[in-house]
Every structure is written in C-alpha cells, then in structure tokens.
mmCIF file of C-alpha atoms in Angstrom:
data_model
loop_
_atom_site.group_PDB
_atom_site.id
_atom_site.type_symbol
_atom_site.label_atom_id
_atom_site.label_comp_id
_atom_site.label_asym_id
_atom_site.label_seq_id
_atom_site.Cartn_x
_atom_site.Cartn_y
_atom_site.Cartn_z
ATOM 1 C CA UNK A 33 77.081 116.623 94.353
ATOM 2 C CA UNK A 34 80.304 116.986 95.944
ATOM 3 C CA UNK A 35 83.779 118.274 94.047
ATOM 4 C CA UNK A 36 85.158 114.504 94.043
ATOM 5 C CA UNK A 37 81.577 113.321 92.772
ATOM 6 C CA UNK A 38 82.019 115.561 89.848
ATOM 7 C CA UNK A 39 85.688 114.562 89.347
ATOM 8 C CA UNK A 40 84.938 110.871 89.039
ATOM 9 C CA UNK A 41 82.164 111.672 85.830
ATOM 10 C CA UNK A 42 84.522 114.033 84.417
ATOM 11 C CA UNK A 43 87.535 111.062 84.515
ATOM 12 C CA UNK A 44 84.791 108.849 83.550
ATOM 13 C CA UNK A 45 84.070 110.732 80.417
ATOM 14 C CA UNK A 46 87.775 111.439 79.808
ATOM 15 C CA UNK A 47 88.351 107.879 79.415
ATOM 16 C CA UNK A 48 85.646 107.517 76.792
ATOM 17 C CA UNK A 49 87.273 110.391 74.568
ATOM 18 C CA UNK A 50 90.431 109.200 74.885
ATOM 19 C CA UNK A 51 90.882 105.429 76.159
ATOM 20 C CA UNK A 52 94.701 105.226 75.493
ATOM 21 C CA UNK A 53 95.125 107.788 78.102
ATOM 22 C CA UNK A 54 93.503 105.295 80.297
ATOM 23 C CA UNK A 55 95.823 102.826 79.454
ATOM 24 C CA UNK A 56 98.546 105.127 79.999
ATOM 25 C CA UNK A 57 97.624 105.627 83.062
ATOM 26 C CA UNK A 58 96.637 102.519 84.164
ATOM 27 C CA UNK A 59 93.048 102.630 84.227
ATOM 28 C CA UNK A 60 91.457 99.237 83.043
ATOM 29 C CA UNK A 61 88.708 98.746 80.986
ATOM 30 C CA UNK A 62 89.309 100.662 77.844
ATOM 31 C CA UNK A 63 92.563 98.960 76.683
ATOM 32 C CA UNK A 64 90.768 96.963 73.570
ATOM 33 C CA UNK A 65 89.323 100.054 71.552
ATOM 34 C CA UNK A 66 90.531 103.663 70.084
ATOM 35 C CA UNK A 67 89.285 107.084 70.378
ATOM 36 C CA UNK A 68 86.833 108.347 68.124
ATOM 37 C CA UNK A 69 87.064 111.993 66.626
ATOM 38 C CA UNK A 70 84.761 112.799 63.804
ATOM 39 C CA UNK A 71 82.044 115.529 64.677
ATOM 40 C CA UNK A 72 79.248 112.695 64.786
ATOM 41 C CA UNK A 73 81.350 110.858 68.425
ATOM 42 C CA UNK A 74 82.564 114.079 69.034
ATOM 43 C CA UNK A 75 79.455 115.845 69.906
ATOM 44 C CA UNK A 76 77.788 113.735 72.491
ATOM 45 C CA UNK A 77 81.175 114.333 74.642
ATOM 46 C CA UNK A 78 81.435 117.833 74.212
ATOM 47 C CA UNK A 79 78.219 118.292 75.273
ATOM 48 C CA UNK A 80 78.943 115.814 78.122
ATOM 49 C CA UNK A 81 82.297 117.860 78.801
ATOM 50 C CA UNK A 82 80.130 121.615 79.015
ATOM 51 C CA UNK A 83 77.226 120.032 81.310
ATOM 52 C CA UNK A 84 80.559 118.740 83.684
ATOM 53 C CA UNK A 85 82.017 122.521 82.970
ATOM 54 C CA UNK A 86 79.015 123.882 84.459
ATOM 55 C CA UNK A 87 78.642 122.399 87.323
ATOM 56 C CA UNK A 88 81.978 122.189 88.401
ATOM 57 C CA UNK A 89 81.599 125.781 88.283
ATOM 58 C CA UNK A 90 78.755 126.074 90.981
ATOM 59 C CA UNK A 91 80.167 123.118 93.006
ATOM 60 C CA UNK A 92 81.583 124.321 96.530
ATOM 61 C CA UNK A 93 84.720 122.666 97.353
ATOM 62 C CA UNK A 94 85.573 122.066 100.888
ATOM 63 C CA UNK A 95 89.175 123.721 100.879
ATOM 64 C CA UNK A 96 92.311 124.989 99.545
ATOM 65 C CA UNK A 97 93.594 121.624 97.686
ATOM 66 C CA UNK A 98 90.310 121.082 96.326
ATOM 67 C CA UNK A 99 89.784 124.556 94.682
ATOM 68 C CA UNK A 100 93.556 124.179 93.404
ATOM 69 C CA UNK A 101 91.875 120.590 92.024
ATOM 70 C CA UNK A 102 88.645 122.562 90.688
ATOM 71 C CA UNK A 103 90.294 125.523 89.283
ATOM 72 C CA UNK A 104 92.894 123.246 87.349
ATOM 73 C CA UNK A 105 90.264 120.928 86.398
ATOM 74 C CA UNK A 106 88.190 123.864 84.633
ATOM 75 C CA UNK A 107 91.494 124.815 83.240
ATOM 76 C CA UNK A 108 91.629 121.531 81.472
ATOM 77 C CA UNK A 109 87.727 121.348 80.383
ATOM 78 C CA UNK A 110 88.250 124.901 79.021
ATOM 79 C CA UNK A 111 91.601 123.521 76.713
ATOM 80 C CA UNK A 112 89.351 120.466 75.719
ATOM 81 C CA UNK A 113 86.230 122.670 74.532
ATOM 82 C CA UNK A 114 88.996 124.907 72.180
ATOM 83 C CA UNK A 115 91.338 121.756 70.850
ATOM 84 C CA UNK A 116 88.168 120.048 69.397
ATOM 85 C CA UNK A 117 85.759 122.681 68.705
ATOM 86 C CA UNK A 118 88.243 126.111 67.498
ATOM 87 C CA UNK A 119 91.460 124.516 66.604
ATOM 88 C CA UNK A 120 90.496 120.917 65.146
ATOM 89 C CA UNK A 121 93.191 118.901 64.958
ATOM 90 C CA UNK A 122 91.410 116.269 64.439
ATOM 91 C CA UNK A 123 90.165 118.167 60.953
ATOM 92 C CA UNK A 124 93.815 118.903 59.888
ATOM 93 C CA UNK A 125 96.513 117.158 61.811
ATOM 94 C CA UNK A 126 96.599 112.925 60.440
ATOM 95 C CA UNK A 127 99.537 112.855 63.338
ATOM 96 C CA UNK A 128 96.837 113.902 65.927
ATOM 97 C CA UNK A 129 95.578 110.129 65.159
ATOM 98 C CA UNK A 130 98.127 108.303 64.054
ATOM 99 C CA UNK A 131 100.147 109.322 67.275
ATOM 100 C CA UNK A 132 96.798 108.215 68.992
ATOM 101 C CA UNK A 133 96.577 104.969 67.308
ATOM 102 C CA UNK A 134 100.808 103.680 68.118
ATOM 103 C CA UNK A 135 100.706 105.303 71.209
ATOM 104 C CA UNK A 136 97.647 102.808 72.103
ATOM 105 C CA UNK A 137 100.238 99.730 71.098
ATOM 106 C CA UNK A 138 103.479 101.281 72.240
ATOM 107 C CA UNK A 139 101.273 101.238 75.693
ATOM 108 C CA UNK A 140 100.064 97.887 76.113
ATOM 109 C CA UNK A 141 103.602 96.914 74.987
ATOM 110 C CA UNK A 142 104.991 98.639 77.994
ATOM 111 C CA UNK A 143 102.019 98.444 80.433
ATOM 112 C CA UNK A 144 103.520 96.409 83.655
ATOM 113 C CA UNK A 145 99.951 96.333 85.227
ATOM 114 C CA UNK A 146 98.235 94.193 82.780
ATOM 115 C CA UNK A 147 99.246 90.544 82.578
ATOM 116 C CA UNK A 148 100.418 89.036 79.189
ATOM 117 C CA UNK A 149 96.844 87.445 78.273
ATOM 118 C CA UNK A 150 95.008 90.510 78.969
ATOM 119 C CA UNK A 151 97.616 92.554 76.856
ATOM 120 C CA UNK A 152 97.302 90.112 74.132
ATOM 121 C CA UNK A 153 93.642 90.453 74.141
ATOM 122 C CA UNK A 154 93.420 93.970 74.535
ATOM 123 C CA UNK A 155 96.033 94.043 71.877
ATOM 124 C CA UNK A 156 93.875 92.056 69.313
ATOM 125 C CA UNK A 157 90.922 94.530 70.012
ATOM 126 C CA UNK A 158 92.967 97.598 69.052
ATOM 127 C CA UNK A 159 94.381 95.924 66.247
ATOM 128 C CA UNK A 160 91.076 95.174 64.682
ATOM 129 C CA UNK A 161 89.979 98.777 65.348
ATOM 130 C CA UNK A 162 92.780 99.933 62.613
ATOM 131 C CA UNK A 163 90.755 99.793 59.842
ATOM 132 C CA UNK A 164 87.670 101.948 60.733
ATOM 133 C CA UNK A 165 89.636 104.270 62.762
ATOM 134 C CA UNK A 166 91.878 105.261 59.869
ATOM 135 C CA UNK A 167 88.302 105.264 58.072
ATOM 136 C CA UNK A 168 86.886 108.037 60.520
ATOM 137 C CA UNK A 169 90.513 109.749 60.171
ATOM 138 C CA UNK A 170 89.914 110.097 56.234
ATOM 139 C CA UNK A 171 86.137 110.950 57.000
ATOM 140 C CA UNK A 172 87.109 113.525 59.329
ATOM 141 C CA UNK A 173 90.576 114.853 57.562
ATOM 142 C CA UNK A 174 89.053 118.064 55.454
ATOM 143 C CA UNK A 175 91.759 120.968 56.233
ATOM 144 C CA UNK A 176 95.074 118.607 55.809
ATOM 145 C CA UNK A 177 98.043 121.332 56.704
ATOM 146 C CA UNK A 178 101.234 120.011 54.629
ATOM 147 C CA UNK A 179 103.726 119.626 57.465
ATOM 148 C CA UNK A 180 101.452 117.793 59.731
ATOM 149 C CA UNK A 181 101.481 115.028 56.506
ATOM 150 C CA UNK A 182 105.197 115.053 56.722
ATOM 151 C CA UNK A 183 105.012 113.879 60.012
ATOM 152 C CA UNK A 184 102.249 111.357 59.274
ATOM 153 C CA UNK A 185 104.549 109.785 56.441
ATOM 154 C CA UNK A 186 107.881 108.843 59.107
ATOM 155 C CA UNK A 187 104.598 107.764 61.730
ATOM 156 C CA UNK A 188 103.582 104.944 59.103
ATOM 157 C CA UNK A 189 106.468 103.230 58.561
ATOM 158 C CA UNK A 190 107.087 102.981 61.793
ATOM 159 C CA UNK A 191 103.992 102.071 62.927
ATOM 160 C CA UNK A 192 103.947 99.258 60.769
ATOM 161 C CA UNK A 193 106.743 97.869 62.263
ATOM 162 C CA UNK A 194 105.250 98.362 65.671
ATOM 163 C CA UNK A 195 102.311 96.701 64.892
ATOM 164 C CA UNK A 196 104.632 93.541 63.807
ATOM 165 C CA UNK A 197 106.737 94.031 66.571
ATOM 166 C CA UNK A 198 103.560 94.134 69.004
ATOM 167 C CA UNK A 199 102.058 91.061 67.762
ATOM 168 C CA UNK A 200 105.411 89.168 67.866
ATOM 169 C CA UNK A 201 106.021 90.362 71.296
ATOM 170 C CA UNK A 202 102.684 89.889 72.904
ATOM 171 C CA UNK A 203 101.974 86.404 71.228
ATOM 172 C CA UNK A 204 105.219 84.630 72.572
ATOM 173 C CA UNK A 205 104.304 85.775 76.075
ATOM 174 C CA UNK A 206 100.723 84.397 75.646
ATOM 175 C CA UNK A 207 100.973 82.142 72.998
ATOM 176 C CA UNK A 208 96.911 81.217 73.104
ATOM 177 C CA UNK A 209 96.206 84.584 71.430
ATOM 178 C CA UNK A 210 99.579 84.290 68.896
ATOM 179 C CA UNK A 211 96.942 83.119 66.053
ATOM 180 C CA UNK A 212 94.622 85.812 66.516
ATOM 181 C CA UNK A 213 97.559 88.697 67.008
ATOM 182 C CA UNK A 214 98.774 87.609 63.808
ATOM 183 C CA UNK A 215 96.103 87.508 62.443
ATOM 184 C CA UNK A 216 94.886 91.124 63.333
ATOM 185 C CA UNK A 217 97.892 92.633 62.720
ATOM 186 C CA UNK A 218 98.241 91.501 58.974
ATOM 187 C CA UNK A 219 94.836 93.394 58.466
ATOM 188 C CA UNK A 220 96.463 96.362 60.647
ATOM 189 C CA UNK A 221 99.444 96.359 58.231
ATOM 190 C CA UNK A 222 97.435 96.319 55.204
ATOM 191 C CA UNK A 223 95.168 99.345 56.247
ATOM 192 C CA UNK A 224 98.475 101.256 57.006
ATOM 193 C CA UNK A 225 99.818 100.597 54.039
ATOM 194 C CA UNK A 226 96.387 101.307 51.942
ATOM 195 C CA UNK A 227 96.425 105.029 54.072
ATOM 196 C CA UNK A 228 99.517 105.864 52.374
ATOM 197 C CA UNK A 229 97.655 106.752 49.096
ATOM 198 C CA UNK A 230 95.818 109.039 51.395
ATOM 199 C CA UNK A 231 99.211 110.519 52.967
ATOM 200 C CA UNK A 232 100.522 111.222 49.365
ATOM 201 C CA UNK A 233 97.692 113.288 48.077
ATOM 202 C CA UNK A 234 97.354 115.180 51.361
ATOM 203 C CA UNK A 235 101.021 116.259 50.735
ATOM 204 C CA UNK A 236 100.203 117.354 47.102
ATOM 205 C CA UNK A 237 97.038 119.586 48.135
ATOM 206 C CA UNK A 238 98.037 119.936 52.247
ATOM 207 C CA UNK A 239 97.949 123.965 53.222
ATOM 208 C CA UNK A 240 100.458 125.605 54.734
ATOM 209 C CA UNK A 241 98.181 127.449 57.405
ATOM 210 C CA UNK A 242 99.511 125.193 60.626
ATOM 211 C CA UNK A 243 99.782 128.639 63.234
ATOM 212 C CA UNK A 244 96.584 128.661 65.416
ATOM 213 C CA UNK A 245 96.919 132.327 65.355
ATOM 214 C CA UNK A 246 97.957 134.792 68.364
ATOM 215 C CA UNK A 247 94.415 133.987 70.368
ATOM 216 C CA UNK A 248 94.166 131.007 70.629
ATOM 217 C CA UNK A 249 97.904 130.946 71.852
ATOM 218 C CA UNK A 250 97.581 133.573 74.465
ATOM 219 C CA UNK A 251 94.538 130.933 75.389
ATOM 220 C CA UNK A 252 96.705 127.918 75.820
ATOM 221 C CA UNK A 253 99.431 129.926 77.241
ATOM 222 C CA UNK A 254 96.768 130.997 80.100
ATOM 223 C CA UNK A 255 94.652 127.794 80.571
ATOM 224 C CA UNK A 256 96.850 125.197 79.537
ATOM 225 C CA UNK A 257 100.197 126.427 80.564
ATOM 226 C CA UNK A 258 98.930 128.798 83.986
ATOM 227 C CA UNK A 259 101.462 131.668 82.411
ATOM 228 C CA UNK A 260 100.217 135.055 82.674
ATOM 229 C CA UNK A 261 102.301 136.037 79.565
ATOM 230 C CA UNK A 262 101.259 136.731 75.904
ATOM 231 C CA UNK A 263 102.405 136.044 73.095
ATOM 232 C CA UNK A 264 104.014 139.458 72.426
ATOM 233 C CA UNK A 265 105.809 139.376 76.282
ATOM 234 C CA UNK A 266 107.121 136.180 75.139
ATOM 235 C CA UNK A 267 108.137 137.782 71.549
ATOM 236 C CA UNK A 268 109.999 140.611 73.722
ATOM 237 C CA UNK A 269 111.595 137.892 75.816
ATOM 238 C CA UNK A 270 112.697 135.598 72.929
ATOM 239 C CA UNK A 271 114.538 138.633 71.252
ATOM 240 C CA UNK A 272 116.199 139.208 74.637
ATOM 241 C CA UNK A 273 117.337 136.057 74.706
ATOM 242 C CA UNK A 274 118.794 135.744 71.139
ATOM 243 C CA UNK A 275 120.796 139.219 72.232
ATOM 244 C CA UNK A 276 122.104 138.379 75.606
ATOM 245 C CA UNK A 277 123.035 134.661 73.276
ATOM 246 C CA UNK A 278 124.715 136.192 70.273
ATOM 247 C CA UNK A 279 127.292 138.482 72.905
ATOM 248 C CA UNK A 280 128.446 135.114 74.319
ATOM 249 C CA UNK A 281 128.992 133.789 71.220
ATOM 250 C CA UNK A 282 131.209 136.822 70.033
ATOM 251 C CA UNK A 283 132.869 136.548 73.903
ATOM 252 C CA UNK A 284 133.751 132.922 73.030
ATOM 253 C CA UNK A 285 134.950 133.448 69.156
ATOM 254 C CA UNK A 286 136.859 135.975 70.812
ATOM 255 C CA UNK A 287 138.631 134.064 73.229
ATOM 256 C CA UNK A 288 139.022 130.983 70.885
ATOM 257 C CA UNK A 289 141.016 132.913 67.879
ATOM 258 C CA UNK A 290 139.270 136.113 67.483
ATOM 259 C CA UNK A 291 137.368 135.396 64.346
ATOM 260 C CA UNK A 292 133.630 136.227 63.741
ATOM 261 C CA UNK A 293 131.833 133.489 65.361
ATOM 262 C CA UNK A 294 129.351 132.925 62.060
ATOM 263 C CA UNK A 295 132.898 131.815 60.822
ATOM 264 C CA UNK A 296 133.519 129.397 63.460
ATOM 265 C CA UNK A 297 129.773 127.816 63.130
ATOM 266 C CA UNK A 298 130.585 127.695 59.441
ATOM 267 C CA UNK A 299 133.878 125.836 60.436
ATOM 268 C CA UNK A 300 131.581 123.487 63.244
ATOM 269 C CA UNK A 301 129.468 122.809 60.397
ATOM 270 C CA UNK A 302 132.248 121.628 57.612
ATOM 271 C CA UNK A 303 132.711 119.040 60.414
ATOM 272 C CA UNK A 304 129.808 117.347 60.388
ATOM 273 C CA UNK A 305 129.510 114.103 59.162
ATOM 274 C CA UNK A 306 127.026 113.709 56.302
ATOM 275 C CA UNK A 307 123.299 112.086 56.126
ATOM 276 C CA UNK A 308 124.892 108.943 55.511
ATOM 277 C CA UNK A 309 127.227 108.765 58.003
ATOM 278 C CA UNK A 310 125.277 110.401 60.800
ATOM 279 C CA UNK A 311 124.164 107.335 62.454
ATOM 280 C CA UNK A 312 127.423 105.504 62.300
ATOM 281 C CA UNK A 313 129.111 108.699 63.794
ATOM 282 C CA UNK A 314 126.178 108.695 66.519
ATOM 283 C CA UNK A 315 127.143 105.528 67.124
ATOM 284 C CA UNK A 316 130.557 105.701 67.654
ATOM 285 C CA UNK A 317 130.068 109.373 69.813
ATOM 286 C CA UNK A 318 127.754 106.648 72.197
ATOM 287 C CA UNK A 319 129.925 104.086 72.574
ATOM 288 C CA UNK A 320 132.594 106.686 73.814
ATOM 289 C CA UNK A 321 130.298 107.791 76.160
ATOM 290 C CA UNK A 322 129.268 105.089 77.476
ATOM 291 C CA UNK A 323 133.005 103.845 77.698
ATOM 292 C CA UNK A 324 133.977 106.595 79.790
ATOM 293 C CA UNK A 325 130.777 106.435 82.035
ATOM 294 C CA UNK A 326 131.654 102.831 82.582
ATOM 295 C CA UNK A 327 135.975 103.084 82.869
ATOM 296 C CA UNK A 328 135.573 105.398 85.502
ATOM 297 C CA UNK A 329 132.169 103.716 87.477
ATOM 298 C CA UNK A 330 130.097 106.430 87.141
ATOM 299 C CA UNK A 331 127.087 104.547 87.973
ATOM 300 C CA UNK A 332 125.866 100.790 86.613
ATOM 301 C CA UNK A 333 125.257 100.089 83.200
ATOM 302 C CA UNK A 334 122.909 97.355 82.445
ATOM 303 C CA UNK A 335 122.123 95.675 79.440
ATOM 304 C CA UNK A 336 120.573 97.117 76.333
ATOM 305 C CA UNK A 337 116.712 96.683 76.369
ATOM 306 C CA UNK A 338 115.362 94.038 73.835
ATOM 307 C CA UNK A 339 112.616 96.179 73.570
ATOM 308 C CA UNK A 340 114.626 99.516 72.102
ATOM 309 C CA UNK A 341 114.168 99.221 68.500
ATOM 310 C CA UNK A 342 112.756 101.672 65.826
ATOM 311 C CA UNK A 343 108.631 101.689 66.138
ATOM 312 C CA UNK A 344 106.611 104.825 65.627
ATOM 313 C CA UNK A 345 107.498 109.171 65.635
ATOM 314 C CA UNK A 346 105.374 108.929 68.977
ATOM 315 C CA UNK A 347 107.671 109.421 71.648
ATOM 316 C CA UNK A 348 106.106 108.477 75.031
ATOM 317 C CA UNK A 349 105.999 108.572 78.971
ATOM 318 C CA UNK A 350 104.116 105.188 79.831
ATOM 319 C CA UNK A 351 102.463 106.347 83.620
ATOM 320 C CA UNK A 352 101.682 103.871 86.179
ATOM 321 C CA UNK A 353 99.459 106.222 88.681
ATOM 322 C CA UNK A 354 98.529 103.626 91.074
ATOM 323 C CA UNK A 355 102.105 102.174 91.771
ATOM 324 C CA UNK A 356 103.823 106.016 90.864
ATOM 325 C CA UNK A 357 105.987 104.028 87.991
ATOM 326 C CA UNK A 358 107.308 106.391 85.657
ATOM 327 C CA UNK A 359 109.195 104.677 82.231
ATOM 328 C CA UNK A 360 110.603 106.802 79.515
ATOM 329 C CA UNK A 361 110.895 105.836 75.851
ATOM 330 C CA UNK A 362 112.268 107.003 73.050
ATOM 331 C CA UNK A 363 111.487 106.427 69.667
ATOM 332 C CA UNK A 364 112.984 107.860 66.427
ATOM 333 C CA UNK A 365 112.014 107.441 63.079
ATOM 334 C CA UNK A 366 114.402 107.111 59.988
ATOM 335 C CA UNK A 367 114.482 109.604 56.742
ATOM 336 C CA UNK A 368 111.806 108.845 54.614
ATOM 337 C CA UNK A 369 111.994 108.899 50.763
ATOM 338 C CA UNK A 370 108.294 109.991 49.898
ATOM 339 C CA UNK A 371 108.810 113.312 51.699
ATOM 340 C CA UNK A 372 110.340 116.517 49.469
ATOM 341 C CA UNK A 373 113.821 116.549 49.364
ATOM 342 C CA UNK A 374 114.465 119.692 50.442
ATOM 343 C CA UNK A 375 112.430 119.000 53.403
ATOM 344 C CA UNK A 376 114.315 116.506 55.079
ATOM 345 C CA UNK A 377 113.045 116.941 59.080
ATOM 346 C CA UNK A 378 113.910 114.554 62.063
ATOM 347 C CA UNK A 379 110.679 113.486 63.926
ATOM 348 C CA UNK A 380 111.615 112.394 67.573
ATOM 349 C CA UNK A 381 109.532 114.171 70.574
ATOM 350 C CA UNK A 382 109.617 113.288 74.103
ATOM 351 C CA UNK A 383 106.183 113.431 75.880
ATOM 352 C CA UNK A 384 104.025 112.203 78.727
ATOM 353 C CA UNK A 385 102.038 113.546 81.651
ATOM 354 C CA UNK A 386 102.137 113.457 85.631
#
C-alpha cells in the first residue's frame, strides 16, 4: 500500500469522526449528519485511527514531500489519539459540541459549492440530528469544568438564532424544502432550549480543573504545533516579554507627562465607556473608520453583508479546498444574564484551517 493509499483511508475515516470538517472543506457526502463522541462511536475510530498509525509508520514514501506529508500526518494521528483518549473534551468541554453542532449550520450557510436544494436538504438532516446529539452530549458530559459551561451558555442563545436564521435563509432559496426546514428547526429550537436545564446545573457543580497539565502541553506544543519548546522555555520567554513590555511603557509615560504609567492606564480606563454603552461607542469608533477609509479612497467599500448578524460563539474559516476559496466570519455573542455576575467574559474566537 502506497503513502497516498494510506492517506485516502485515513481522510476517509477523518470524515466519519468529524463530518463538518468535511463540509468545511468541501468534501460531499457527509453534510446531512453530526459527529458522534461518546466512548461507544468513539472506539471503533480510534481503533481505526491506531491500525492507520501503524502502518503509516512502516509505509515507504517515495520522497521528500511525501515524508514531510507522512511525518505531519503521524503528527496529526498522534494529537487525535491524546484529544479523545487523555484529555476528553468531549467528557468535560459542552463547547467542544456545541461549537461542533453551529459550526455544521454556520457551514452549509456559507458553503458556495453546494447548490441551494442540496443545502436545504443537508440542512434538514442536521437539524433533525439536534436532538440525539445533544442526547449523546449529556450521556457523554461526566467531568463538566465550570468555564467551559460559561461558554456553552452565550453558544445557545446564539445558536438558536442560527438555527432560525438557517432555516429562513435556506428555505427562501429552495422553497420545496421551506416546510420541512421549518419544521426541523422548531424541534432544533426546542432541544436547545430543553439543554439549558442541563447548562445551569453544570454551572452549579462544573470543576474548576480546565489546565491539561504541563505534559500534555509540552505534547501539543511538539506534535500539534512542530515547536521544540516547553512549557517552561515558553514560561522564561513570556516573563521576558512582560519585562522588555513594562520598560516601554515607563519610556512612553515618561515622554507623555512623566507620571507612573499604572496611573495613565488608570486614567485610559476612567475613559471607557460603560457595558451599556460599549456597543454604541463601537459603533460610532466604526463608522469613523470606515469614514476615513472611504474620504480618502483607501480601497472600495462594498455593501454590508445581509448575512452578518449575531448567530453562535463559533467563530469560523469556511475552506473551499478544491477552488482555494478562503471566507472569514466573525461571530460575537452578546452578555448573557444566566452567567455569574462577576464573571462577565466576551466569547468571540477566530478559527479555521489551511
């Protein structure tokens, strides 16, 4: 079996574990169903993922590019084997699935390879799937870690508006399927809403043990990240950083009026508008921007996209790989009452993969 022969099972297998990766990528054929996680689906695939390991391992590869392709390939089998089997997400982390779950719909939404029926139907499938995937997420949930829920909690009430959004988006562009997207969604949106009784008790008993320790972070660091570095080098680095940081600070208070630069952040801070009037001051600082970008022709400004409203915490890169499309999205989620008070976090990430 030749290098390329063992790449195609390993992609094949990939899909299976995670089919909104597929569709991320463009890869048809997995587009109507979710990922599952619990240790029963888990452990046919990790034993499917170790048999690929192994004979990657004693496959020759016919030059330089290809044992660049083998070696990163291992790399990745070898970060697959610790996510599910040392660190568990999947056992503590509810945003390890719910970012799974929107970031299945936020891709179809975005997917320009797919035409609107086979969205729509594809859509449908993964909306039905809601249910019993949040079922295997509470079946599979034992170790919930506290700030992992806090994320979870902004990810619902998002999502449900992404899954409204979704249906009335995908049905007027194939209006055949509008019934059945409707109808799918509403049962989405209710088993959403039911998981939220879950979300609240997992913040009441949630741990606060979300480190993965210093081994498996030198491991990631090595195989998942190629650095050479551990996590103490990178300790040493970080405080040489904050010191070569904190003398340009005191070099600019100095220059500015010669006060203690805490005193000046203090000052900074006093200026900042409020919670309340944050997004209304964001606002305004955009417009400004963008009036200055377009007084002075900077470059073209087109239209704002009908599709940039609030949906889920999942921020994602949607990948065309055939047609080497790359579109970025952002999506932020707003303060959420249920979460403590003295807590109050922004959830907005910016992902995706090449």
């Amino acid at each position: 079996m030749s290098f390329r022969d063992v790449e195609r099972s390993f992609f094949d297998l990939y899909w299976q574990i995670d089919p909104v990766a597929a569709t991320q990528a463009g890869v048809p054929g997995h587009d109507d169903r979710y990922g599952r996680y619990g240790n029963a689906a888990l452990a046919p695939h990790l034993a499917a993922l170790k048999s690929i390991g192994s004979t990657l391992e004693q496959t020759a590869v016919a030059d330089r590019e290809e044992e660049i392709d083998r070696t990163a390939l291992l790399n990745e089998i070898r970060v697959m084997l610790r996510r599910y089997e040392k660190i568990k997400p999947q056992a503590t982390n509810p945003e390890f699935w719910l970012s799974h779950l929107l970031g299945g719909l936020h891709h179809l939404l975005l997917s320009a390879d797919r035409t609107p029926a086979e969205k729509a139907v594809a859509a449908i499938g993964r909306l039905a799937d809601i249910p019993a995937f949040l079922d295997d997420l509470r079946a599979t949930l034992e170790e919930p870690v506290r700030v992992f829920v806090e994320t979870a909690v902004r990810m619902t009430e998002g999502g449900r508006l992404l899954v409204k959004e979704l249906a009335t988006a995908l049905g007027s562009q194939s209006p055949m399927h509008a019934a059945r997207l409707t109808s799918a969604a509403e049962e989405a949106h209710k088993a959403l809403h039911s998981f939220d009784a879950n979300l609240e008790r997992w913040l009441e008993m949630g741990s606060e043990q979300f480190a993965i320790g210093e081994d498996a972070f030198n491991f990631l660091l090595h195989y998942q990240h190629a650095l050479r570095d551990t996590a103490p080098e990178l300790w040493r680095y970080g405080l040489r950083l904050k010191e070569e940081i904190e003398q340009d600070l005191v070099r600019l208070a100095t220059r500015l009026d010669g006060r203690p630069w805490p005193e000046l952040v203090d000052k900074l801070r006093g200026d900042h508008p409020s919670p309340a009037e944050l997004v209304d001051a964001y606002a305004k600082e955009m417009a400004r921007a963008r009036d200055f970008v377009a007084a002075r022709k900077l470059c073209p400004i087109r239209g704002f996209p009908r599709r940039s409203r609030s949906a889920s915490c999942a921020t994602t890169v949607a990948t065309n790989w055939r047609r080497r499309r790359y579109t970025k999205a952002i999506l932020v989620t707003t303060y959420s009452s249920r979460l403590p008070r003295s807590r109050p976090r922004t959830c907005a990430r910016i992902s995706g993969r090449r």
